[in-house]
PDB file of C-alpha atoms in Angstrom:
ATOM      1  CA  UNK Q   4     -24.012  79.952 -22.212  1.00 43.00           C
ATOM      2  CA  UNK Q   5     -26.330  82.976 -20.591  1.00 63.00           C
ATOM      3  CA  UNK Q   6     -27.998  83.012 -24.131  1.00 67.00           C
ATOM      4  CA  UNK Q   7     -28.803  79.631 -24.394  1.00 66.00           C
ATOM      5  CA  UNK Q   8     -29.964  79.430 -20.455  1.00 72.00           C
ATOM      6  CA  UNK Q   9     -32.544  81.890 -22.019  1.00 79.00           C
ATOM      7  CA  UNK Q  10     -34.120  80.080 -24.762  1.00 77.00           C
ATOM      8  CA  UNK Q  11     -34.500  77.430 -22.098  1.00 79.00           C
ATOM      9  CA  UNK Q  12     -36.220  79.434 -19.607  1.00 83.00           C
ATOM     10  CA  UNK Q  13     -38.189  81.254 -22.116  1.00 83.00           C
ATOM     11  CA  UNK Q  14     -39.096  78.109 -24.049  1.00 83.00           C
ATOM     12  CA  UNK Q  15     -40.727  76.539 -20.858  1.00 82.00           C
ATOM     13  CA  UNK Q  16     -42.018  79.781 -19.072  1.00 87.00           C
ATOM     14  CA  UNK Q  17     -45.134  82.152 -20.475  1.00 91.00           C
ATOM     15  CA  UNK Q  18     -43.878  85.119 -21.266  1.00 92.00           C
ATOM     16  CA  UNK Q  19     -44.763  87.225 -18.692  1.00 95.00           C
ATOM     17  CA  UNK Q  20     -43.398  84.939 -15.912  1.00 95.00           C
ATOM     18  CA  UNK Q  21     -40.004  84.846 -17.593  1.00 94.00           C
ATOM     19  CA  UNK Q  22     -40.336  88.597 -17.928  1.00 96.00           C
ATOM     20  CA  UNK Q  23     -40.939  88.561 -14.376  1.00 97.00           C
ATOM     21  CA  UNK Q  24     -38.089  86.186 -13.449  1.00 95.00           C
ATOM     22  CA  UNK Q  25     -35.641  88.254 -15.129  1.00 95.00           C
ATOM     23  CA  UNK Q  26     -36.823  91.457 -12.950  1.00 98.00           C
ATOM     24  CA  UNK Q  27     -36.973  89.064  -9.654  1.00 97.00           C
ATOM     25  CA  UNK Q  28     -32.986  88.148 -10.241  1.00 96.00           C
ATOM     26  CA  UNK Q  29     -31.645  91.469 -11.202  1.00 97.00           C
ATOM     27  CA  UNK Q  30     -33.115  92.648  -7.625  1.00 98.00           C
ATOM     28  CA  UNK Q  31     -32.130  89.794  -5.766  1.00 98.00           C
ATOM     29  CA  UNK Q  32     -28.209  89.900  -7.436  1.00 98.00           C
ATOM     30  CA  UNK Q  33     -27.861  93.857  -7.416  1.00 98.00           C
ATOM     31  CA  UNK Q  34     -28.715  93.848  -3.797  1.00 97.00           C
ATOM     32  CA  UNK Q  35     -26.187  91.154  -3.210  1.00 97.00           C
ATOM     33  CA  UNK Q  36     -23.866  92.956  -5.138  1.00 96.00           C
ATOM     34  CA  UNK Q  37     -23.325  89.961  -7.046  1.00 97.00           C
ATOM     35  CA  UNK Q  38     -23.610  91.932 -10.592  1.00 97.00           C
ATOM     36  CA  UNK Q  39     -20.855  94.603  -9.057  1.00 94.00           C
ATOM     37  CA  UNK Q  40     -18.213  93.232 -11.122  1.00 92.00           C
ATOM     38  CA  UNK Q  41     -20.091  92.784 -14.026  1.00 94.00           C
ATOM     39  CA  UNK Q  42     -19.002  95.552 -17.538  1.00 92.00           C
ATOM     40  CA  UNK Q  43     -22.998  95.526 -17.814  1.00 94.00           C
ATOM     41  CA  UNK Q  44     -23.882  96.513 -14.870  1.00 96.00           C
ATOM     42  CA  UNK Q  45     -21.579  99.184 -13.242  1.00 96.00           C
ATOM     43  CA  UNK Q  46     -23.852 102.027 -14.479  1.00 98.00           C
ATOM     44  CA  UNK Q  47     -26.631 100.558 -11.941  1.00 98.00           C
ATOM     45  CA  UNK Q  48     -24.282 101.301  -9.407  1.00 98.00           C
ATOM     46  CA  UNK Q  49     -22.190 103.922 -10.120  1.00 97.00           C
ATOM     47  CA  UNK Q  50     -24.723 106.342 -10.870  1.00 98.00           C
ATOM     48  CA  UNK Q  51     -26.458 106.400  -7.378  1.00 98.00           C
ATOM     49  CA  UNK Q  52     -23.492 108.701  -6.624  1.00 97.00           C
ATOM     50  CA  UNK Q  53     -25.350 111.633  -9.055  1.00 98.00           C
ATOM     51  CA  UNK Q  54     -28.244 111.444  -8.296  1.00 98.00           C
ATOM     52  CA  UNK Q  55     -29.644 112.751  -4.670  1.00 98.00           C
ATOM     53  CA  UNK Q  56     -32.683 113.243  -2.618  1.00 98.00           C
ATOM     54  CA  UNK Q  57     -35.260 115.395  -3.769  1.00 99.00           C
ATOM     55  CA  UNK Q  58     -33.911 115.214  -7.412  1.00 99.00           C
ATOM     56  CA  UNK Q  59     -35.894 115.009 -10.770  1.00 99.00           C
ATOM     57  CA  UNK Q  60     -35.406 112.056 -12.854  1.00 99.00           C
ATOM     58  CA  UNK Q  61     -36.358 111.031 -16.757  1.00 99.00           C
ATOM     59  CA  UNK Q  62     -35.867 107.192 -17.232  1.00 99.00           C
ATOM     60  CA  UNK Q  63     -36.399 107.398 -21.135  1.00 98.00           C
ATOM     61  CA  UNK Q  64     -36.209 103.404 -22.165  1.00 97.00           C
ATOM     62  CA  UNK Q  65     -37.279 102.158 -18.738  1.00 98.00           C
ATOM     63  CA  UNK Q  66     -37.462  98.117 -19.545  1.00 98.00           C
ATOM     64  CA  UNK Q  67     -38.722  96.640 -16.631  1.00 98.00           C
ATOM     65  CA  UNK Q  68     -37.887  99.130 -14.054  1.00 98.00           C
ATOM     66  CA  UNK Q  69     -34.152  97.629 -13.586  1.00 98.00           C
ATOM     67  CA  UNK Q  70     -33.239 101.902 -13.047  1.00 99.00           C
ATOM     68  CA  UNK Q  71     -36.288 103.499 -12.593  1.00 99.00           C
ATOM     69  CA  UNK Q  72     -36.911 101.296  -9.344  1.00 99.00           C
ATOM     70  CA  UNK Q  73     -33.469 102.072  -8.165  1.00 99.00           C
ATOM     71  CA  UNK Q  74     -33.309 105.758  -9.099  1.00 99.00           C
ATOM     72  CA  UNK Q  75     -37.343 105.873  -6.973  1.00 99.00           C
ATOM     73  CA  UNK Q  76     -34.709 104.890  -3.911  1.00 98.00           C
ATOM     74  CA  UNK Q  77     -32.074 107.211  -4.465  1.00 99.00           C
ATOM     75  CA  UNK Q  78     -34.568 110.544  -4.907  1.00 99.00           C
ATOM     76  CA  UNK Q  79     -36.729 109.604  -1.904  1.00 98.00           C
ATOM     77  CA  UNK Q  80     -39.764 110.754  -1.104  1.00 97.00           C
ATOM     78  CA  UNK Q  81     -39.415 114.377  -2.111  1.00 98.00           C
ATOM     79  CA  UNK Q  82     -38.120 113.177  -5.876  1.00 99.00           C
ATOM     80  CA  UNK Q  83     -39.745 111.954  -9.013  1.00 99.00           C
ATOM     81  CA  UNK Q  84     -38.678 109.649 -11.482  1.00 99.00           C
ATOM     82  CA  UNK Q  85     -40.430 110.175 -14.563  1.00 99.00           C
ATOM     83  CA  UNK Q  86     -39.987 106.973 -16.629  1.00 99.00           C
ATOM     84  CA  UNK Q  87     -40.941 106.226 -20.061  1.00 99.00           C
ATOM     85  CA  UNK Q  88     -41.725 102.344 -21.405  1.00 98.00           C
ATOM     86  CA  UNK Q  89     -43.533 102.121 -24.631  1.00 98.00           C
ATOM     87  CA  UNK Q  90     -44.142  98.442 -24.265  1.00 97.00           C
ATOM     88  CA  UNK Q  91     -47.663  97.201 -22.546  1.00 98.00           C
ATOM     89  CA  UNK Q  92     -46.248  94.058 -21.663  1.00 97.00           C
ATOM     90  CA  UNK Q  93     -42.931  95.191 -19.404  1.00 98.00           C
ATOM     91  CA  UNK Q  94     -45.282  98.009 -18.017  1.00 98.00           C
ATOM     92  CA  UNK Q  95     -47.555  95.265 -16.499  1.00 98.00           C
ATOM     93  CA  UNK Q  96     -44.010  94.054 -14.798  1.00 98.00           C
ATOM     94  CA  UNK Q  97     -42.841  96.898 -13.960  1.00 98.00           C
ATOM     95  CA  UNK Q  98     -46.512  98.415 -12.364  1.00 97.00           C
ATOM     96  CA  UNK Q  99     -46.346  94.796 -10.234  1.00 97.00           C
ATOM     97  CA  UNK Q 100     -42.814  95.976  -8.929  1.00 97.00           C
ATOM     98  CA  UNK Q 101     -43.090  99.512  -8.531  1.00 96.00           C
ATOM     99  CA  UNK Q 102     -47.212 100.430  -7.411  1.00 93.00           C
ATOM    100  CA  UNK Q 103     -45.816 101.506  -4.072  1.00 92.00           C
ATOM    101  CA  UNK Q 104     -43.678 103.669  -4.787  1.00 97.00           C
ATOM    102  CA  UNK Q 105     -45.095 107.187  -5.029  1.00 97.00           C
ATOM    103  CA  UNK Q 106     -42.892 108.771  -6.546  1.00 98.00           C
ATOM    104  CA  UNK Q 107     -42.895 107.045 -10.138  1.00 99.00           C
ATOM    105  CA  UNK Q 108     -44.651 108.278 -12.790  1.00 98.00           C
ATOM    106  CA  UNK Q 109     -45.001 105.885 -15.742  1.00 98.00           C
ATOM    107  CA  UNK Q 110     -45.703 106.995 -19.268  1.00 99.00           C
ATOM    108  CA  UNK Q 111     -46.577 104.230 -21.414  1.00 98.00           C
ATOM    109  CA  UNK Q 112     -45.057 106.072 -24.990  1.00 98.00           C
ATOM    110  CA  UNK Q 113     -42.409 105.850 -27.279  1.00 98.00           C
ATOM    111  CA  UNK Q 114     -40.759 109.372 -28.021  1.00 98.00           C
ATOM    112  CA  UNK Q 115     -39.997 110.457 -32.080  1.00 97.00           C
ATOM    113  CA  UNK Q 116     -40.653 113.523 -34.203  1.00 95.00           C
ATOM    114  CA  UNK Q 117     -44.232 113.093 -34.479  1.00 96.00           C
ATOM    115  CA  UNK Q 118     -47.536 111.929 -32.690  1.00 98.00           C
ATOM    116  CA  UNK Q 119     -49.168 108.814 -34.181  1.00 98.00           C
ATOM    117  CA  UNK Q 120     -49.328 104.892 -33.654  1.00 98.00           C
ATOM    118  CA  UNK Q 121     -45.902 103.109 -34.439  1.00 97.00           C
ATOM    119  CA  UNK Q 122     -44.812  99.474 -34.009  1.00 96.00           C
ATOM    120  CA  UNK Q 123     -41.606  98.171 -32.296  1.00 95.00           C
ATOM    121  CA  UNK Q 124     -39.996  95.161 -32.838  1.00 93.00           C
ATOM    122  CA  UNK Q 125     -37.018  92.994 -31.834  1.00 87.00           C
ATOM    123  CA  UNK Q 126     -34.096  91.833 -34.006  1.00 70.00           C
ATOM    124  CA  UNK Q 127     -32.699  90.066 -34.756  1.00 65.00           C
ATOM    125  CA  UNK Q 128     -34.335  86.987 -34.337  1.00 65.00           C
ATOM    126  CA  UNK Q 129     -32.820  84.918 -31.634  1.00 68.00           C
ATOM    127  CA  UNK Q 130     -35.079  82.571 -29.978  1.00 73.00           C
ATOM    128  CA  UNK Q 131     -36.482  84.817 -27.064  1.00 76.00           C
ATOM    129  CA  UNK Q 132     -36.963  88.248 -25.839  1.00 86.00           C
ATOM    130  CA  UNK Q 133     -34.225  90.471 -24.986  1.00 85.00           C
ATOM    131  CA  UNK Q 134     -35.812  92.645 -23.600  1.00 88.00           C
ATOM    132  CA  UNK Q 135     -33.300  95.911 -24.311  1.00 86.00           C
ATOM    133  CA  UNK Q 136     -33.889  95.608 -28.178  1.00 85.00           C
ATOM    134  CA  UNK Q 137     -37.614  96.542 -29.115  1.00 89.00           C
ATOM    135  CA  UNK Q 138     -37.502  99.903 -31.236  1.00 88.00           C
ATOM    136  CA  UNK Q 139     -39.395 101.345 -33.744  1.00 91.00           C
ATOM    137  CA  UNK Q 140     -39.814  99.263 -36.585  1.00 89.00           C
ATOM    138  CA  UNK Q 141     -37.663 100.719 -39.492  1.00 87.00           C
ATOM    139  CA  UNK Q 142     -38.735  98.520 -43.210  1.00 87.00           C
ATOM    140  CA  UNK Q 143     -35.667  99.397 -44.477  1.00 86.00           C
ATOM    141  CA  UNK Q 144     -33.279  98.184 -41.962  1.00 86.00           C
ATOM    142  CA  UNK Q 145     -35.675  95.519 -40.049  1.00 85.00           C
ATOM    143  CA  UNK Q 146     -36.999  94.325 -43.439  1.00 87.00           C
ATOM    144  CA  UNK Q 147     -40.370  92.649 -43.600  1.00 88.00           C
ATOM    145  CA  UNK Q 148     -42.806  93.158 -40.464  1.00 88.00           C
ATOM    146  CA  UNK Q 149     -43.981  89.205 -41.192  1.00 87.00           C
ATOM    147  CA  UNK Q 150     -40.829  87.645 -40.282  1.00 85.00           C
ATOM    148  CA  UNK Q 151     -40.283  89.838 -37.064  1.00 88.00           C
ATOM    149  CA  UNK Q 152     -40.579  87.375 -33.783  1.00 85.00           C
ATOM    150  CA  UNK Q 153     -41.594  90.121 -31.926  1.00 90.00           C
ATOM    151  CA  UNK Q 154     -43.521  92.938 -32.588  1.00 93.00           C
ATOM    152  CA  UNK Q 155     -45.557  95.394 -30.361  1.00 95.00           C
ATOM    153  CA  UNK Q 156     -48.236  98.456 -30.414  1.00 97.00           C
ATOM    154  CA  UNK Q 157     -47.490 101.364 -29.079  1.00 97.00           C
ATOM    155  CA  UNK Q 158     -48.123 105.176 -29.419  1.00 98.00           C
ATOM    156  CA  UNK Q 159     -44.997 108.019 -30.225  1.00 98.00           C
ATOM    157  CA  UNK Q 160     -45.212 111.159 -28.294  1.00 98.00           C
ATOM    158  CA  UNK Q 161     -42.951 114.238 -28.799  1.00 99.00           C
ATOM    159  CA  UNK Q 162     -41.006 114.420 -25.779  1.00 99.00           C
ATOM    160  CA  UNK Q 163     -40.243 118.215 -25.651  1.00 99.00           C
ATOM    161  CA  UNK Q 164     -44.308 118.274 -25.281  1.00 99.00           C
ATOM    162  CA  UNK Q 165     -44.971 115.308 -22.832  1.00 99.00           C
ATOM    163  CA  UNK Q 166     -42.203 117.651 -20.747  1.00 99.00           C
ATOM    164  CA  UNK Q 167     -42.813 120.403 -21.336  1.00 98.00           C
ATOM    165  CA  UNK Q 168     -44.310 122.109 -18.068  1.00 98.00           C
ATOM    166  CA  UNK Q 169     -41.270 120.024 -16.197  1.00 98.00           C
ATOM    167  CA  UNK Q 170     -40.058 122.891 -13.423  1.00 98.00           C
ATOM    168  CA  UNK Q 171     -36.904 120.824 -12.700  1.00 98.00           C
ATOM    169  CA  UNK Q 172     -35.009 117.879 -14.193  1.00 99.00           C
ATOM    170  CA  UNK Q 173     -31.395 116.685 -12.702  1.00 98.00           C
ATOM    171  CA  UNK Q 174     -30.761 113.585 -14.401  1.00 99.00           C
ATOM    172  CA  UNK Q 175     -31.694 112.138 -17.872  1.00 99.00           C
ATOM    173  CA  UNK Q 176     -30.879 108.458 -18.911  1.00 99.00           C
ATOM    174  CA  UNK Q 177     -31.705 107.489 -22.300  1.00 98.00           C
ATOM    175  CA  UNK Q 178     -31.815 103.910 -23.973  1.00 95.00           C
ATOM    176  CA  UNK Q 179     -33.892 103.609 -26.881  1.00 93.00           C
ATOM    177  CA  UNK Q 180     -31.835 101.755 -29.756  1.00 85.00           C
ATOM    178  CA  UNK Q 181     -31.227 103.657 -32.293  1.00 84.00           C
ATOM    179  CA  UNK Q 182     -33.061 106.560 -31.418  1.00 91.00           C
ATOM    180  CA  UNK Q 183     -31.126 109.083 -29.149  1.00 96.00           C
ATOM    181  CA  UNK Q 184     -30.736 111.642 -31.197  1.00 96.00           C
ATOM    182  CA  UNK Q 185     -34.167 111.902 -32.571  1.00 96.00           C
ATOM    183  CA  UNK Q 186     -35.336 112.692 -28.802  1.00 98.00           C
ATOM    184  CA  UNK Q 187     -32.142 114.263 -27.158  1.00 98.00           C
ATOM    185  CA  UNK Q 188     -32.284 117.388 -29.797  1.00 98.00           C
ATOM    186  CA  UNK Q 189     -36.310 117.704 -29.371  1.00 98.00           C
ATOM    187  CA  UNK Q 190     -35.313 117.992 -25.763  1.00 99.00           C
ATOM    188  CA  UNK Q 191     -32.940 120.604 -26.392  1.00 99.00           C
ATOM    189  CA  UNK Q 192     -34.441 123.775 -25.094  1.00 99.00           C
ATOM    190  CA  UNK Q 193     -35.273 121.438 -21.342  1.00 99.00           C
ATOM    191  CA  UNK Q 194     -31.545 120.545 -21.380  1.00 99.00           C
ATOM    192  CA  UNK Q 195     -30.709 123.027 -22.026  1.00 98.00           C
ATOM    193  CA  UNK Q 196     -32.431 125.145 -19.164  1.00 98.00           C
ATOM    194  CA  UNK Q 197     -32.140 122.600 -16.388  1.00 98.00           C
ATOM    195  CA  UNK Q 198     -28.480 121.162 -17.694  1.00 98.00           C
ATOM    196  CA  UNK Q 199     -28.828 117.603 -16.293  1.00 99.00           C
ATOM    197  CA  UNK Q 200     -26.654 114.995 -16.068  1.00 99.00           C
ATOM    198  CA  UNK Q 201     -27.039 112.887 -19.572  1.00 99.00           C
ATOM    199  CA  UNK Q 202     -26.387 109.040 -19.253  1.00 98.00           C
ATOM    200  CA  UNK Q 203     -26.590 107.742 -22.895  1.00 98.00           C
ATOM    201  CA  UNK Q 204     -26.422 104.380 -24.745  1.00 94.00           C
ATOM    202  CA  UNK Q 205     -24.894 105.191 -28.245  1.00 90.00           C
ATOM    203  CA  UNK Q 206     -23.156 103.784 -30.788  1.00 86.00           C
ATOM    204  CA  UNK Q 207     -22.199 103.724 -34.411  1.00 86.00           C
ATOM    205  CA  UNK Q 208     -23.762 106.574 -37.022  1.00 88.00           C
ATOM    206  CA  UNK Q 209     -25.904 107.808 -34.003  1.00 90.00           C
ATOM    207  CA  UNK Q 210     -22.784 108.671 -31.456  1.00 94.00           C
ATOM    208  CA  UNK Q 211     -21.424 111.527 -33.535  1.00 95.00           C
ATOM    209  CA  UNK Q 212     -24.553 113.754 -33.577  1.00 96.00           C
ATOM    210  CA  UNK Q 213     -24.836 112.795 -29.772  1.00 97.00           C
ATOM    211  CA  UNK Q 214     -21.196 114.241 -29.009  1.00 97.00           C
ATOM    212  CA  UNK Q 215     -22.151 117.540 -31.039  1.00 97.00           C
ATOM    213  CA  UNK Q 216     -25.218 118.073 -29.646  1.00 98.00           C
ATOM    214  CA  UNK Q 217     -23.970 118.032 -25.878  1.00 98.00           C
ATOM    215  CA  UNK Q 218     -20.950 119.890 -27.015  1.00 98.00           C
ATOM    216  CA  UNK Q 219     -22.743 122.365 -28.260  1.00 98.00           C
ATOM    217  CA  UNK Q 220     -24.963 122.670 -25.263  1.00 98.00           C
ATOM    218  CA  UNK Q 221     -21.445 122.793 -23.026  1.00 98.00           C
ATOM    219  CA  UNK Q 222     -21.408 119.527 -21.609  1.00 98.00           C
ATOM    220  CA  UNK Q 223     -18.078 117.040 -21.297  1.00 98.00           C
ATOM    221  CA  UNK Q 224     -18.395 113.567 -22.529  1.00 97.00           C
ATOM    222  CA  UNK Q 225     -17.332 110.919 -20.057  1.00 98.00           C
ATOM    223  CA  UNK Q 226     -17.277 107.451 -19.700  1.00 97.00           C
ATOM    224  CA  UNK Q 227     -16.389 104.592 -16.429  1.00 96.00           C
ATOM    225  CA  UNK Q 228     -12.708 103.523 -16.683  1.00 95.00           C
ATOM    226  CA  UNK Q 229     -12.256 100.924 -13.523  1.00 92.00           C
ATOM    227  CA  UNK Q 230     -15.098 102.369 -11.488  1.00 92.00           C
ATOM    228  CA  UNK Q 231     -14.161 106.164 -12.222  1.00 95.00           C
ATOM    229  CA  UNK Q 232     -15.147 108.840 -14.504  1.00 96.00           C
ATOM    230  CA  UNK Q 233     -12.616 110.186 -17.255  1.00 96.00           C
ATOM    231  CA  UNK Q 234     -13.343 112.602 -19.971  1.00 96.00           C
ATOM    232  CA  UNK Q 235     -10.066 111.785 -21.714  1.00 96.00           C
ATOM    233  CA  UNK Q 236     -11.170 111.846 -25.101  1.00 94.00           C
ATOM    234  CA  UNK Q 237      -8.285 109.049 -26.163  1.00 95.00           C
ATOM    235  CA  UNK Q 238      -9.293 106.404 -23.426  1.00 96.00           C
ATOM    236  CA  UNK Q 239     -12.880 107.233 -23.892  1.00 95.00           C
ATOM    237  CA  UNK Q 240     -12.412 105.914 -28.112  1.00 92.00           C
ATOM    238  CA  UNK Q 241     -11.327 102.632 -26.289  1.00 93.00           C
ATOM    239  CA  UNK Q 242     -14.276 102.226 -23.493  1.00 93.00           C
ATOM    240  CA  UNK Q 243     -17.692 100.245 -24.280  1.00 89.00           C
ATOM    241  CA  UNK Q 244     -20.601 101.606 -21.892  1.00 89.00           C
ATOM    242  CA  UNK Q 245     -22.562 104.401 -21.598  1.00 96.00           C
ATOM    243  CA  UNK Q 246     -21.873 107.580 -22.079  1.00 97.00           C
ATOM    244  CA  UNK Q 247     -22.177 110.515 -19.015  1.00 98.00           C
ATOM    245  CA  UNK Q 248     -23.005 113.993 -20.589  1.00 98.00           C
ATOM    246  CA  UNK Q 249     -21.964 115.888 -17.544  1.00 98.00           C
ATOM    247  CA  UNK Q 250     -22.409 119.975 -18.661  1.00 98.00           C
ATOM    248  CA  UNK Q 251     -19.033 122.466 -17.442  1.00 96.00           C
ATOM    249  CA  UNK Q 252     -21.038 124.530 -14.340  1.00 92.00           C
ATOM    250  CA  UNK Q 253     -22.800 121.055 -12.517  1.00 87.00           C
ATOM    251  CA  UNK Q 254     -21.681 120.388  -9.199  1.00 78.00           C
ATOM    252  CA  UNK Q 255     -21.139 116.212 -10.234  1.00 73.00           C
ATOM    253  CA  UNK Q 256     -17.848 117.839 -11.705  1.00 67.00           C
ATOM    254  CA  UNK Q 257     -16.599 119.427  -8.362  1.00 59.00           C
TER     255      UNK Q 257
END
């Protein structure tokens, strides 16, 4: 039903104003806490209780603001959220919703292995944009760039450069389809000095090297189980949602 309400909407909307209408009702709903009770959403909420004033934030996949805008409330004044949107199109959105607020930076990259010009692109096709799918077009497992729906320009930084005079960094969330790993372990040496909370979307071949990596680094996986955080690896196997890197000596544990 939600799906095909979409391909209405978009269908009958240009794209930017359905871009924009889709940023206008996650606002209006989360502050009405009508999305509170929604599996999708209970990361948007949950999370405000790790991350405080004055605190250092990387939104690495930042959409349309939907965190970015909330973490910019939850630093204050004295924070930064650094966010990170490779896509011209949602940064227009996002620069109509957030160019009061201070204490956003926006960098308008995708993050890989090297510096150069890529091209991201939506699958599968479905009759409109969802806007959480775009990433970096892959000819082996998105096939042939003429029958993508969507496709869009952008340019790949290395994201242990773009941060790397960063004197303080207390939360990380990263949600970039596919790519997770590529950028979490070029970030290794930050992570490893500032020790962050980690919020992660992975899945499948990718989730693995993820795991090891934090591991490695001394962190504890974790995942929401009816509002509250467990690091029981067994109920963890069973939980959708992100994953919450949270490392052994941080004071989210206590």
């Amino acid at each position: 039903m939600k799906n095909s309400i979409q391909k209405i909407i978009f269908r009958y909307l240009s794209i930017e104003n359905y871009l924009r209408l889709l940023q206008r009702l996650f606002f209006v709903m989360y502050r009405w806490g009508l999305l509170k009770n929604k599996k999708e959403y209970e990361y948007h909420y949950y999370i405000k209780n790790l991350i405080n004033e004055g605190d250092v934030v990387i939104d690495i996949g930042a959409n349309l603001g939907y965190y970015s805008i909330l973490m910019s409330s939850w630093v204050g004044k004295s924070g930064v959220v650094y966010s990170v949107e490779p896509i011209a199109l949602y940064n227009k959105i996002f620069n109509e919703k957030a160019r009061k607020r201070k204490n956003i930076v926006l960098y308008p990259y995708a993050l890989g292995k090297e510096e150069k010009d890529v091209t991201l692109v939506c699958s599968p096709n479905v009759g409109y944009l969802r806007t959480g799918l775009p990433h970096v077009y892959d000819s082996r497992r998105d096939g042939n760039i003429q029958t993508q729906e969507f496709t869009f320009d952008a340019r790949m930084k290395i994201p242990s450069k773009l941060f790397s005079s960063i004197e303080r960094l207390d939360y990380i969330k990263c949600d970039i389809e596919g790519f997770e790993y590529v950028v979490l372990s070029d970030m290794e040496n930050i992570i490893d000095k500032f020790r962050p909370v980690v919020q992660v979307e992975v899945w499948g071949e990718n989730e693995e090297p993820v795991k090891n990596l934090f591991k490695k680094l001394g962190y504890i996986s974790h995942k929401l189980q009816d509002g509250l955080l467990t690091s029981d690896e067994e109920v963890i196997k069973k939980l959708s949602g992100d994953f919450l890197f949270i490392h052994t000596d941080s004071k989210s544990l206590s």
